[in-house]
PDB file of C-alpha atoms and ligand atoms in Angstrom:
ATOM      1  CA  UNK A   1      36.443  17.236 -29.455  1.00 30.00           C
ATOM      2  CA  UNK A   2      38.810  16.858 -26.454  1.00 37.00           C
ATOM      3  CA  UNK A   3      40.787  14.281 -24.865  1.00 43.00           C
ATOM      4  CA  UNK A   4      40.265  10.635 -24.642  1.00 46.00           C
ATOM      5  CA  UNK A   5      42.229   8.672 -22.022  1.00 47.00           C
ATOM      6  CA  UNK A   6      45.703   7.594 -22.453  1.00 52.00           C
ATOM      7  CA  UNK A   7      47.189   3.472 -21.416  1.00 52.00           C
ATOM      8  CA  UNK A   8      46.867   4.394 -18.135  1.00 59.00           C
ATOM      9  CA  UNK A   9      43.298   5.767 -17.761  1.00 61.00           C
ATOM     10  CA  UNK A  10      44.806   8.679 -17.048  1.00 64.00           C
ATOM     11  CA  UNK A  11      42.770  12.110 -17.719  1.00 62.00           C
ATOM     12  CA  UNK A  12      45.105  15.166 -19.411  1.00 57.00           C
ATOM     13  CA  UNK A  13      44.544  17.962 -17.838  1.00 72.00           C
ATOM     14  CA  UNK A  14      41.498  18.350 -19.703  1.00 80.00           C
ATOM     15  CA  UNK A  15      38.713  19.017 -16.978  1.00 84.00           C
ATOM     16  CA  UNK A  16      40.262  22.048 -16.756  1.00 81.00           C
ATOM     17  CA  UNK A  17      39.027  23.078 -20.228  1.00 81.00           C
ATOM     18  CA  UNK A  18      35.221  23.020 -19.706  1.00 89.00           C
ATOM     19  CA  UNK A  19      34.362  26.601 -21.756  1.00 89.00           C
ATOM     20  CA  UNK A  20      32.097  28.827 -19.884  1.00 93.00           C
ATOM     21  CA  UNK A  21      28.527  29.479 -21.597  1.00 95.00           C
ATOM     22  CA  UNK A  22      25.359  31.233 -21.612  1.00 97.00           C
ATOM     23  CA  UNK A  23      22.205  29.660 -21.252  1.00 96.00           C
ATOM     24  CA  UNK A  24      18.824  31.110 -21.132  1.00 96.00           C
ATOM     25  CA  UNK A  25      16.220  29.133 -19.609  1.00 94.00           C
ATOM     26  CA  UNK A  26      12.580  30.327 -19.299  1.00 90.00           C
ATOM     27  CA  UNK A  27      13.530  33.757 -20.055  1.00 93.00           C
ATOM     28  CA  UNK A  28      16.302  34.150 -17.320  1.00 95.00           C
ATOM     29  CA  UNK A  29      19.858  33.955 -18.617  1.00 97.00           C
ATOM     30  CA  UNK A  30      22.412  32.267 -16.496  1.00 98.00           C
ATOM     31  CA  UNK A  31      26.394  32.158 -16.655  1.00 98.00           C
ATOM     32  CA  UNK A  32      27.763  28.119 -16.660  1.00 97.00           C
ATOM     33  CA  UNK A  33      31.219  28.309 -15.766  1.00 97.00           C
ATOM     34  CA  UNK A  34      33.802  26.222 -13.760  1.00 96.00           C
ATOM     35  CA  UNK A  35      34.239  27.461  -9.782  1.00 97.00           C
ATOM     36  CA  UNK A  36      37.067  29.123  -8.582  1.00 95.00           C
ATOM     37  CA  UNK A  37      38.395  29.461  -5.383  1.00 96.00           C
ATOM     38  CA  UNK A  38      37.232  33.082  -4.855  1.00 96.00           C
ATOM     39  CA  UNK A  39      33.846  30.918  -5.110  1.00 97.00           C
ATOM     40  CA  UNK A  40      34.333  29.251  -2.026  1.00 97.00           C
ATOM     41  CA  UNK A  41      32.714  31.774   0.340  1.00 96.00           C
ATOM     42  CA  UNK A  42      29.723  31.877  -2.006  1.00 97.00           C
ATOM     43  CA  UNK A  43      29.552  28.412  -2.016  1.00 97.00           C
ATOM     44  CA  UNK A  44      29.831  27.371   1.886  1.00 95.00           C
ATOM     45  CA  UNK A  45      26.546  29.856   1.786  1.00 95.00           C
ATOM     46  CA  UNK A  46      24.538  27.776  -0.746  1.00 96.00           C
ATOM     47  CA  UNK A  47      25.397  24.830   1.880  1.00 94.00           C
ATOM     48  CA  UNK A  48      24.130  26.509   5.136  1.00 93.00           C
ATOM     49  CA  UNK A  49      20.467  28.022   2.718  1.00 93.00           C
ATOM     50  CA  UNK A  50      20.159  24.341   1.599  1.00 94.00           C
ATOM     51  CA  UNK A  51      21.040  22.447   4.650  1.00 90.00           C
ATOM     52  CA  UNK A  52      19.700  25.077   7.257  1.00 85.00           C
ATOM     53  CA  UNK A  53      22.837  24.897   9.421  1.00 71.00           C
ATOM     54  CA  UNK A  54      23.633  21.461   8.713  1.00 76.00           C
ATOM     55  CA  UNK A  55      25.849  22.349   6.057  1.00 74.00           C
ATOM     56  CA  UNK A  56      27.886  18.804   5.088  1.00 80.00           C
ATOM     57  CA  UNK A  57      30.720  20.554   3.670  1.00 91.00           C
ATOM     58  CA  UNK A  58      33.114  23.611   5.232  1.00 90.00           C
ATOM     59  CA  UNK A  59      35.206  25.717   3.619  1.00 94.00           C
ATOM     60  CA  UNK A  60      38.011  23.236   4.273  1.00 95.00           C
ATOM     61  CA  UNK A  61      36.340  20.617   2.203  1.00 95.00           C
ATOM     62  CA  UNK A  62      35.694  22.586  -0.974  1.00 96.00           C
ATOM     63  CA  UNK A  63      39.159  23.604  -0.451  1.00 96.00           C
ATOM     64  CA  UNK A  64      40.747  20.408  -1.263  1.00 95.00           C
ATOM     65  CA  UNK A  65      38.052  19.569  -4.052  1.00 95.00           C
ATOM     66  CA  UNK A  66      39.176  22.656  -6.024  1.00 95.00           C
ATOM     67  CA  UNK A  67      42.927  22.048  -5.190  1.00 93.00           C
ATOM     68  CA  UNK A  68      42.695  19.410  -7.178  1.00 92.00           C
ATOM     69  CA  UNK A  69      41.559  20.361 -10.554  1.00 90.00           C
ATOM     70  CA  UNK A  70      43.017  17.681 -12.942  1.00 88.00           C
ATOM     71  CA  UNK A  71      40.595  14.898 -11.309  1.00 92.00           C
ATOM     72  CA  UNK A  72      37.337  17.289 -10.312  1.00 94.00           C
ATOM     73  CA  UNK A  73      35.288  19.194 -12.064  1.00 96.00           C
ATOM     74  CA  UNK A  74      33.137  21.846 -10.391  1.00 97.00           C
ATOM     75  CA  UNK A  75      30.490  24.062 -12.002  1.00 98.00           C
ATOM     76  CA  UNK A  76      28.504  26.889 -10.803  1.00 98.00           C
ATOM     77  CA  UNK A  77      25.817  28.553 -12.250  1.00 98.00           C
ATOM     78  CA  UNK A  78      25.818  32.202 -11.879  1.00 98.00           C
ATOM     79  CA  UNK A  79      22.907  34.971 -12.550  1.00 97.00           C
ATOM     80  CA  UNK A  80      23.652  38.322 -12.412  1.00 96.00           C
ATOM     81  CA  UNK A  81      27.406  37.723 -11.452  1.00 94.00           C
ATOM     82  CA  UNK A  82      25.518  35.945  -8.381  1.00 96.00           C
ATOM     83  CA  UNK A  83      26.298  32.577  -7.692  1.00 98.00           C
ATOM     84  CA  UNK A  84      23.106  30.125  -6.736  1.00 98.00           C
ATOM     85  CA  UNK A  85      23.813  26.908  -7.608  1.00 98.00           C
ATOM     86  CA  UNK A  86      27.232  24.536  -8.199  1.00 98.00           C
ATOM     87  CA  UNK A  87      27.617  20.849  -8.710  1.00 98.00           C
ATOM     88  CA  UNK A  88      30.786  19.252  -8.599  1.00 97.00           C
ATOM     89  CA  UNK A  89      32.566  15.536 -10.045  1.00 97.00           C
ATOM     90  CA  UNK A  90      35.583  13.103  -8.823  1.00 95.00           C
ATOM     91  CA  UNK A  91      37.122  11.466 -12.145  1.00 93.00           C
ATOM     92  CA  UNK A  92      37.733   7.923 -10.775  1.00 91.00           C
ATOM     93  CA  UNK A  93      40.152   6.604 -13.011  1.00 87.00           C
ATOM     94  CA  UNK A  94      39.847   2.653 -11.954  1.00 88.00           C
ATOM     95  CA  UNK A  95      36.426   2.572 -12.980  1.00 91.00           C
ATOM     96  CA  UNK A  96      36.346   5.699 -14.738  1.00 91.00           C
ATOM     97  CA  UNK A  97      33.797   7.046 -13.679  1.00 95.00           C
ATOM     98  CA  UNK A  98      32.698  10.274 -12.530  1.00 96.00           C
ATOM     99  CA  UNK A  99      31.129  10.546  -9.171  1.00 97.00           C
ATOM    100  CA  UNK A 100      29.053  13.499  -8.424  1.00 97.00           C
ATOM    101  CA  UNK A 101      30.075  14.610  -5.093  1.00 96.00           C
ATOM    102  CA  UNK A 102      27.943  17.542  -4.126  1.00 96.00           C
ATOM    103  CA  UNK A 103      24.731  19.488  -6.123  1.00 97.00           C
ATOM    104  CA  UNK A 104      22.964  22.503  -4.483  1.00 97.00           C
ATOM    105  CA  UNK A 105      20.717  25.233  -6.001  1.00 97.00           C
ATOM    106  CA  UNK A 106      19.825  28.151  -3.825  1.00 97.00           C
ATOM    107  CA  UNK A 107      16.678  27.676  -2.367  1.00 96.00           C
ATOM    108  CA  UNK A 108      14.400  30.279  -4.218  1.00 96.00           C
ATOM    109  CA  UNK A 109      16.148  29.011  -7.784  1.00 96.00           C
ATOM    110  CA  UNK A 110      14.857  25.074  -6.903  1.00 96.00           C
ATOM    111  CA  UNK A 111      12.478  23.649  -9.570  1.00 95.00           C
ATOM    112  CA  UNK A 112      13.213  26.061 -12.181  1.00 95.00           C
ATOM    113  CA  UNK A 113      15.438  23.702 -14.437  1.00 96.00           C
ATOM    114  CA  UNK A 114      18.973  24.590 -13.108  1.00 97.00           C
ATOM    115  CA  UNK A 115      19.778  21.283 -11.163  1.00 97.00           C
ATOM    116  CA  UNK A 116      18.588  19.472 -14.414  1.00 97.00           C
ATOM    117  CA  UNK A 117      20.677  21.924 -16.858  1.00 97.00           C
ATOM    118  CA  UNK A 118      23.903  21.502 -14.577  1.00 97.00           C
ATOM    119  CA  UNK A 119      23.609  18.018 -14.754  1.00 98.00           C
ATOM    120  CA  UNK A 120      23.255  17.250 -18.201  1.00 97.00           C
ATOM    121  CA  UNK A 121      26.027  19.946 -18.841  1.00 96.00           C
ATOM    122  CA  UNK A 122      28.590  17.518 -16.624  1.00 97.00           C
ATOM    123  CA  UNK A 123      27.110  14.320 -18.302  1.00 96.00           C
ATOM    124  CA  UNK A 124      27.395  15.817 -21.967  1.00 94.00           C
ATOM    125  CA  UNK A 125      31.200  16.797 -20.507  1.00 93.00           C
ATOM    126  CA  UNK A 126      31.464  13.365 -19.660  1.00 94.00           C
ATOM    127  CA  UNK A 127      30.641  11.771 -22.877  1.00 93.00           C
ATOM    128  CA  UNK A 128      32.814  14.297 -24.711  1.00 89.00           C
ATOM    129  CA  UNK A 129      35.628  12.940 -22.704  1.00 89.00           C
ATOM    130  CA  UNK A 130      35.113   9.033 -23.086  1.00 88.00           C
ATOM    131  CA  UNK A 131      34.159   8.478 -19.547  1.00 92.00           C
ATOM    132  CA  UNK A 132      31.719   5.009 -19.040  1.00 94.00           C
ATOM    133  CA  UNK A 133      29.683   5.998 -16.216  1.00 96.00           C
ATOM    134  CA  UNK A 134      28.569   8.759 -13.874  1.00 97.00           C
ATOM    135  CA  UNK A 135      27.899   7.800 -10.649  1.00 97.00           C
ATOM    136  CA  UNK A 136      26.404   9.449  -7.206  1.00 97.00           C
ATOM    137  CA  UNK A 137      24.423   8.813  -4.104  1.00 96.00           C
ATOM    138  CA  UNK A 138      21.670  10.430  -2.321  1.00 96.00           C
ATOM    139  CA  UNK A 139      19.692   9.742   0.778  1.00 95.00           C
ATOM    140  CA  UNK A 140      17.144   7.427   0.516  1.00 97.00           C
ATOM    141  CA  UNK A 141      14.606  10.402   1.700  1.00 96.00           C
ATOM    142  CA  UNK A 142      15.556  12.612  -1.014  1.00 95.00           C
ATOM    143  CA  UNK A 143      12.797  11.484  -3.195  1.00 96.00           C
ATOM    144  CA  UNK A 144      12.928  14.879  -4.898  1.00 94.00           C
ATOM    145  CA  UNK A 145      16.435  14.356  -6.192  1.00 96.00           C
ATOM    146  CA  UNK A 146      16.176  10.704  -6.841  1.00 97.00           C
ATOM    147  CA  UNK A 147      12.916  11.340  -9.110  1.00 97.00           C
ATOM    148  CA  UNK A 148      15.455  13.868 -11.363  1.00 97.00           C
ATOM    149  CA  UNK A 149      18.219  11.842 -11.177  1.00 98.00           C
ATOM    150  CA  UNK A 150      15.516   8.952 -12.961  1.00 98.00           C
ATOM    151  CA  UNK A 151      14.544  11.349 -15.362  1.00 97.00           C
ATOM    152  CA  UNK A 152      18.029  12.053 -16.340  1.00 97.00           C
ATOM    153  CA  UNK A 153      19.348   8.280 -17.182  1.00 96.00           C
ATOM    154  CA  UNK A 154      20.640   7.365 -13.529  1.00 98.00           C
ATOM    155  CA  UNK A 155      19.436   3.998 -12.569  1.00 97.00           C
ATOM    156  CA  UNK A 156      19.631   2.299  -8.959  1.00 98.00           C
ATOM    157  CA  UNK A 157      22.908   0.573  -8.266  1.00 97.00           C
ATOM    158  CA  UNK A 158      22.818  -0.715  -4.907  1.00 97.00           C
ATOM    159  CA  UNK A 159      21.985   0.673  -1.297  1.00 98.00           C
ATOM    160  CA  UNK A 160      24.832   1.733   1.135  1.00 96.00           C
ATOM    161  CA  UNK A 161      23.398   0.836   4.585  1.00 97.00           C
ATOM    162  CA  UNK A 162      24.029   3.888   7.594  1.00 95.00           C
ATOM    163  CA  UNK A 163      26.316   5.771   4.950  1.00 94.00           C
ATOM    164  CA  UNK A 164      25.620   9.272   6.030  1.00 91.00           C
ATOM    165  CA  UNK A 165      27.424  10.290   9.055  1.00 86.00           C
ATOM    166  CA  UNK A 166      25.632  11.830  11.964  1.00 85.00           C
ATOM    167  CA  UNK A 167      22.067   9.781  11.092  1.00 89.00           C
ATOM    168  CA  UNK A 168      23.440   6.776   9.900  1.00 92.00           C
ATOM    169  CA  UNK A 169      20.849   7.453   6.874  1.00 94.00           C
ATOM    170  CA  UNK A 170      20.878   4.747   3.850  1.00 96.00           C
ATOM    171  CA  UNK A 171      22.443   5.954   0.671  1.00 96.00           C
ATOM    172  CA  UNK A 172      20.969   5.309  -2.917  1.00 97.00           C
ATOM    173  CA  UNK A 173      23.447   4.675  -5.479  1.00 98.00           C
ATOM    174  CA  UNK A 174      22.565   5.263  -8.745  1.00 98.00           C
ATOM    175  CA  UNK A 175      24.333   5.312 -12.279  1.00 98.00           C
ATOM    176  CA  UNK A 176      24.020   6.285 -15.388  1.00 98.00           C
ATOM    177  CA  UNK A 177      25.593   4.426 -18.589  1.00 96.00           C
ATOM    178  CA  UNK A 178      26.913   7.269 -20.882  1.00 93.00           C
ATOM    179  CA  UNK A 179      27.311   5.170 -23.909  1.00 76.00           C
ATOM    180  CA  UNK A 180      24.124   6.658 -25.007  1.00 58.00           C
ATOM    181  CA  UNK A 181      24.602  10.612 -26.878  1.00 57.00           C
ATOM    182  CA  UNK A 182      20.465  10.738 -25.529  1.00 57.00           C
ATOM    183  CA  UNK A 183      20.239  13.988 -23.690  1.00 59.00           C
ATOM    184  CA  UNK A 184      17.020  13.523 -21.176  1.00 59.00           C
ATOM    185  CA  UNK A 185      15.405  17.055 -20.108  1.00 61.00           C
TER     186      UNK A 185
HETATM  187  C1  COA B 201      18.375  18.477  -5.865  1.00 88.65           C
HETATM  188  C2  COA B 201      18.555  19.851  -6.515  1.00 88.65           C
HETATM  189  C3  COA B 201      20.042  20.095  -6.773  1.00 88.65           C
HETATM  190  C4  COA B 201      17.784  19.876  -7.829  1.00 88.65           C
HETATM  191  O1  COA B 201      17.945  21.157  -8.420  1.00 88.65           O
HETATM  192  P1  COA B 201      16.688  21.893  -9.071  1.00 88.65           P
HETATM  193  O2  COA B 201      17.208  23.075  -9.785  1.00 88.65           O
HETATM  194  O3  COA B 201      15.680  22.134  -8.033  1.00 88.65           O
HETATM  195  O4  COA B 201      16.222  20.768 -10.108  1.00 88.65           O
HETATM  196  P2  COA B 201      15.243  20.943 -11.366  1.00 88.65           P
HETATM  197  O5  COA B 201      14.473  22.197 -11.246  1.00 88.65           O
HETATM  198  O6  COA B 201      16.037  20.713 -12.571  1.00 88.65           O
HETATM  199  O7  COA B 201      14.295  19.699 -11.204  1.00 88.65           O
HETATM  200  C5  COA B 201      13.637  19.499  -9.974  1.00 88.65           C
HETATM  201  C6  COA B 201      12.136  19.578 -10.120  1.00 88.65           C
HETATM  202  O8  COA B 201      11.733  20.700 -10.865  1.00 88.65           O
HETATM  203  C7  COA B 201      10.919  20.269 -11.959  1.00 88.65           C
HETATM  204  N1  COA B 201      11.387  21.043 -13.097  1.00 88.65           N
HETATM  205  C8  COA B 201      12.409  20.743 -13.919  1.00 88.65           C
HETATM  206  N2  COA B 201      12.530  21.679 -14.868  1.00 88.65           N
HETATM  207  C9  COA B 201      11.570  22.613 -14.602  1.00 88.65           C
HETATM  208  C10 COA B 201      11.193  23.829 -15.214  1.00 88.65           C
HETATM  209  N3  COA B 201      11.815  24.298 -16.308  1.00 88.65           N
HETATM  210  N4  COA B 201      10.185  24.540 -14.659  1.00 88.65           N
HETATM  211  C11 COA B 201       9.549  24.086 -13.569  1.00 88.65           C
HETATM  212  N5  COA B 201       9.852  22.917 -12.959  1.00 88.65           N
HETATM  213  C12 COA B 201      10.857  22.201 -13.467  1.00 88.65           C
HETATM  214  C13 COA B 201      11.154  18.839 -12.140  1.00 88.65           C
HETATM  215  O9  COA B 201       9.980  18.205 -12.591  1.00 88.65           O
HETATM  216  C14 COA B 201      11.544  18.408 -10.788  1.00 88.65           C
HETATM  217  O10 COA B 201      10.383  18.099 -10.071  1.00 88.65           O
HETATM  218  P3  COA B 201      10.248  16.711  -9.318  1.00 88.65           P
HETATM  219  O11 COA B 201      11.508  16.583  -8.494  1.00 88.65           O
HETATM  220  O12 COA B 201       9.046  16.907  -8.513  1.00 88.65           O
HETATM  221  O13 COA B 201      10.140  15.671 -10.386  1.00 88.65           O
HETATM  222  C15 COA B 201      18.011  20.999  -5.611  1.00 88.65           C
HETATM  223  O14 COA B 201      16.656  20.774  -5.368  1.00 88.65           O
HETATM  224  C16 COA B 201      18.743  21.134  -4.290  1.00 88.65           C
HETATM  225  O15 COA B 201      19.698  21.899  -4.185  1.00 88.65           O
HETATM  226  N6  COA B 201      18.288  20.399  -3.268  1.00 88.65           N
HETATM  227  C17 COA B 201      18.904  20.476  -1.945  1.00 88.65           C
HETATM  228  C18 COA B 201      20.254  19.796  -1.929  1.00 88.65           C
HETATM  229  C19 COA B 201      20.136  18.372  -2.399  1.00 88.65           C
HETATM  230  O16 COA B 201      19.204  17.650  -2.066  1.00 88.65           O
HETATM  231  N7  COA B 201      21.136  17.931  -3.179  1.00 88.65           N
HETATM  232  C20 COA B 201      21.150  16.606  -3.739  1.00 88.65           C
HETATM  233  C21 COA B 201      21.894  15.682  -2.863  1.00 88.65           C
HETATM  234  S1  COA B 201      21.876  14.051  -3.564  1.00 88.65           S
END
């Protein structure tokens, strides 16, 4: 067991300590382990395959997320010493919560499980630490990834109006109670 906060809602440097696995999934094996920042090229790729140019994040901005690695938490899942999918979380200590800030899954690895078994890897994390919530948003025309974020415990929270730069697109928020130890698949 790890952590648990201290007075201050303060997080020891315990994100840190997520263990790298092995997970086979439909017959494929796959490598779970936290990104580094010799990931960084690897990952501003996954970006422009997902977003087809439109990449939101630059090098810059995964940068600073893995500069700071006592309040984020960034996983990739690797196969074959490739990397083809990541998913990262903000610790917010006033509400702690963590925030999923970015998920992508190369796009010839989509619907095979791995957005689903990063996920509940970072939500089982979560528990393990003592955390309430986890917490995201996604545009309001990603059905896709709002239908698996249902399936995995995360409920509607509210609708941020124009939050996307660029198209002014609505956000979902959504949020997902971790008191329960219910793993959803
Ligand atoms: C959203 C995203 C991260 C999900 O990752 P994923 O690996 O495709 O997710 P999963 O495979 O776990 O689940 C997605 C679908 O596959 C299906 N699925 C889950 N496990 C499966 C399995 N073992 N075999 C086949 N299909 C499976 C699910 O039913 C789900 O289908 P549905 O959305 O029609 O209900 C990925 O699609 C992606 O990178 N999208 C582009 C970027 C993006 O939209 N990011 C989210 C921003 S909020």
């Amino acid at each position: 067991m790890f952590l648990k906060f201290n007075r201050n809602n303060k997080l020891p440097n315990i994100l840190s300590q997520f263990e790298q696995k092995s997970v086979d999934l439909k017959g494929f094996s796959f490598q779970l382990r936290r990104a580094h920042v010799a990931d960084i090229d690897m990952l501003v790729n996954i970006e422009e395959a997902v977003y087809a140019g439109t990449a939101p994040w630059l090098l810059r901005d995964f940068l600073s997320e893995l500069s700071r690695p006592n309040v984020r938490l960034y996983l990739v899942v690797e196969r074959n010493g490739q990397v083809i999918g990541f998913a990262g979380v903000a610790y917010q200590r006033d509400q702690r919560d963590m925030h999923i800030t970015n998920i992508a899954i190369v796009p010839v690895w989509q619907n095979k499980g791995l957005g689903t078994l990063i996920i509940n890897e970072l939500l089982d994390f979560s528990r393990q630490l003592g955390v309430d919530t986890m917490s995201l948003e996604a545009r309001a025309s990603n059905r896709s990834a709002i239908v698996l974020y249902t399936r995995l415990g995360f409920q509607q929270s509210g609708i941020k109006k124009g939050y996307y730069i660029g198209d002014h697109e609505d956000a979902i928020s959504m949020v997902n109670n971790l008191d329960s130890k219910t793993r959803n698949n």
